[in-house]
Amino acid sequence: SDVDYLADYPLGCVVVALDEMVVRSEENLKSSQVSVLDEGTELLVVAHGMAPSSRRLFVGVFKPSMVWPKNKTKQLGIQGWISCVAQSG
């Protein structure tokens, strides 16, 4: 049966990058890279991926307080798709 990886990430919740995190332009893992966010950056969950057993979240860095490290102000406003679970589990 399909595992619901996204159940732990309700829309509107804030997640923290536990490592450097690639943000992509589309849900597809082969889509273009928007940015790489630093560990500690906070992300607002805006949407869930639509594919079966999706591990993908559409997120954004919407407030200055979410940016980490604090001097990375260019990360403010970044939006895109991340994986909430590594393919290795």
PDB file of C-alpha atoms in Angstrom, residues 27-79:
ATOM      1  CA  GLU A  27       7.469  18.644  -8.493  1.00  0.00           C
ATOM      2  CA  ASN A  28       9.557  16.554 -10.914  1.00  0.00           C
ATOM      3  CA  LEU A  29      12.996  15.751  -9.470  1.00  0.00           C
ATOM      4  CA  LYS A  30      14.564  16.463 -12.865  1.00  0.00           C
ATOM      5  CA  SER A  31      13.207  20.028 -13.018  1.00  0.00           C
ATOM      6  CA  SER A  32      15.552  22.988 -12.802  1.00  0.00           C
ATOM      7  CA  GLN A  33      17.146  23.968  -9.523  1.00  0.00           C
ATOM      8  CA  VAL A  34      15.850  27.220  -8.028  1.00  0.00           C
ATOM      9  CA  SER A  35      18.214  27.407  -5.070  1.00  0.00           C
ATOM     10  CA  VAL A  36      20.076  25.487  -2.392  1.00  0.00           C
ATOM     11  CA  LEU A  37      18.931  26.484   1.081  1.00  0.00           C
ATOM     12  CA  ASP A  38      21.169  26.317   4.122  1.00  0.00           C
ATOM     13  CA  GLU A  39      20.611  24.041   7.078  1.00  0.00           C
ATOM     14  CA  GLY A  40      18.365  25.860   9.565  1.00  0.00           C
ATOM     15  CA  THR A  41      16.276  27.711   6.972  1.00  0.00           C
ATOM     16  CA  GLU A  42      12.554  27.668   7.823  1.00  0.00           C
ATOM     17  CA  LEU A  43      10.030  26.854   5.093  1.00  0.00           C
ATOM     18  CA  LEU A  44       6.266  27.274   5.005  1.00  0.00           C
ATOM     19  CA  VAL A  45       4.470  24.269   3.477  1.00  0.00           C
ATOM     20  CA  VAL A  46       2.102  25.609   0.801  1.00  0.00           C
ATOM     21  CA  ALA A  47       1.151  22.481  -1.194  1.00  0.00           C
ATOM     22  CA  HIS A  48       1.644  18.731  -1.401  1.00  0.00           C
ATOM     23  CA  GLY A  49       2.882  16.778  -4.390  1.00  0.00           C
ATOM     24  CA  MET A  50       0.198  15.043  -6.441  1.00  0.00           C
ATOM     25  CA  ALA A  51       2.033  11.875  -7.485  1.00  0.00           C
ATOM     26  CA  PRO A  52       1.185   8.616  -5.647  1.00  0.00           C
ATOM     27  CA  SER A  53       3.436   8.122  -2.599  1.00  0.00           C
ATOM     28  CA  SER A  54       4.776  11.636  -3.190  1.00  0.00           C
ATOM     29  CA  ARG A  55       7.578  12.910  -0.989  1.00  0.00           C
ATOM     30  CA  ARG A  56       7.372  16.396  -2.483  1.00  0.00           C
ATOM     31  CA  LEU A  57       6.329  19.632  -0.782  1.00  0.00           C
ATOM     32  CA  PHE A  58       5.900  23.082  -2.315  1.00  0.00           C
ATOM     33  CA  VAL A  59       7.436  25.491   0.167  1.00  0.00           C
ATOM     34  CA  GLY A  60       8.474  29.099   0.505  1.00  0.00           C
ATOM     35  CA  VAL A  61      10.741  31.325   2.579  1.00  0.00           C
ATOM     36  CA  PHE A  62       8.277  34.138   3.250  1.00  0.00           C
ATOM     37  CA  LYS A  63       9.571  36.089   6.263  1.00  0.00           C
ATOM     38  CA  PRO A  64      13.018  37.455   7.142  1.00  0.00           C
ATOM     39  CA  SER A  65      12.886  35.489  10.404  1.00  0.00           C
ATOM     40  CA  MET A  66      12.804  32.245   8.350  1.00  0.00           C
ATOM     41  CA  VAL A  67      16.156  32.912   6.648  1.00  0.00           C
ATOM     42  CA  TRP A  68      19.230  31.129   7.998  1.00  0.00           C
ATOM     43  CA  PRO A  69      21.980  32.137   8.254  1.00  0.00           C
ATOM     44  CA  LYS A  70      20.593  35.609   8.755  1.00  0.00           C
ATOM     45  CA  ASN A  71      22.930  37.198   6.184  1.00  0.00           C
ATOM     46  CA  LYS A  72      21.443  35.077   3.367  1.00  0.00           C
ATOM     47  CA  THR A  73      18.746  37.661   2.636  1.00  0.00           C
ATOM     48  CA  LYS A  74      18.694  36.610  -1.037  1.00  0.00           C
ATOM     49  CA  GLN A  75      16.900  33.455   0.113  1.00  0.00           C
ATOM     50  CA  LEU A  76      13.887  35.502   1.190  1.00  0.00           C
ATOM     51  CA  GLY A  77      11.032  34.911  -1.219  1.00  0.00           C
ATOM     52  CA  ILE A  78      12.362  31.641  -2.628  1.00  0.00           C
ATOM     53  CA  GLN A  79       9.576  29.205  -3.505  1.00  0.00           C
TER      54      GLN A  79
END
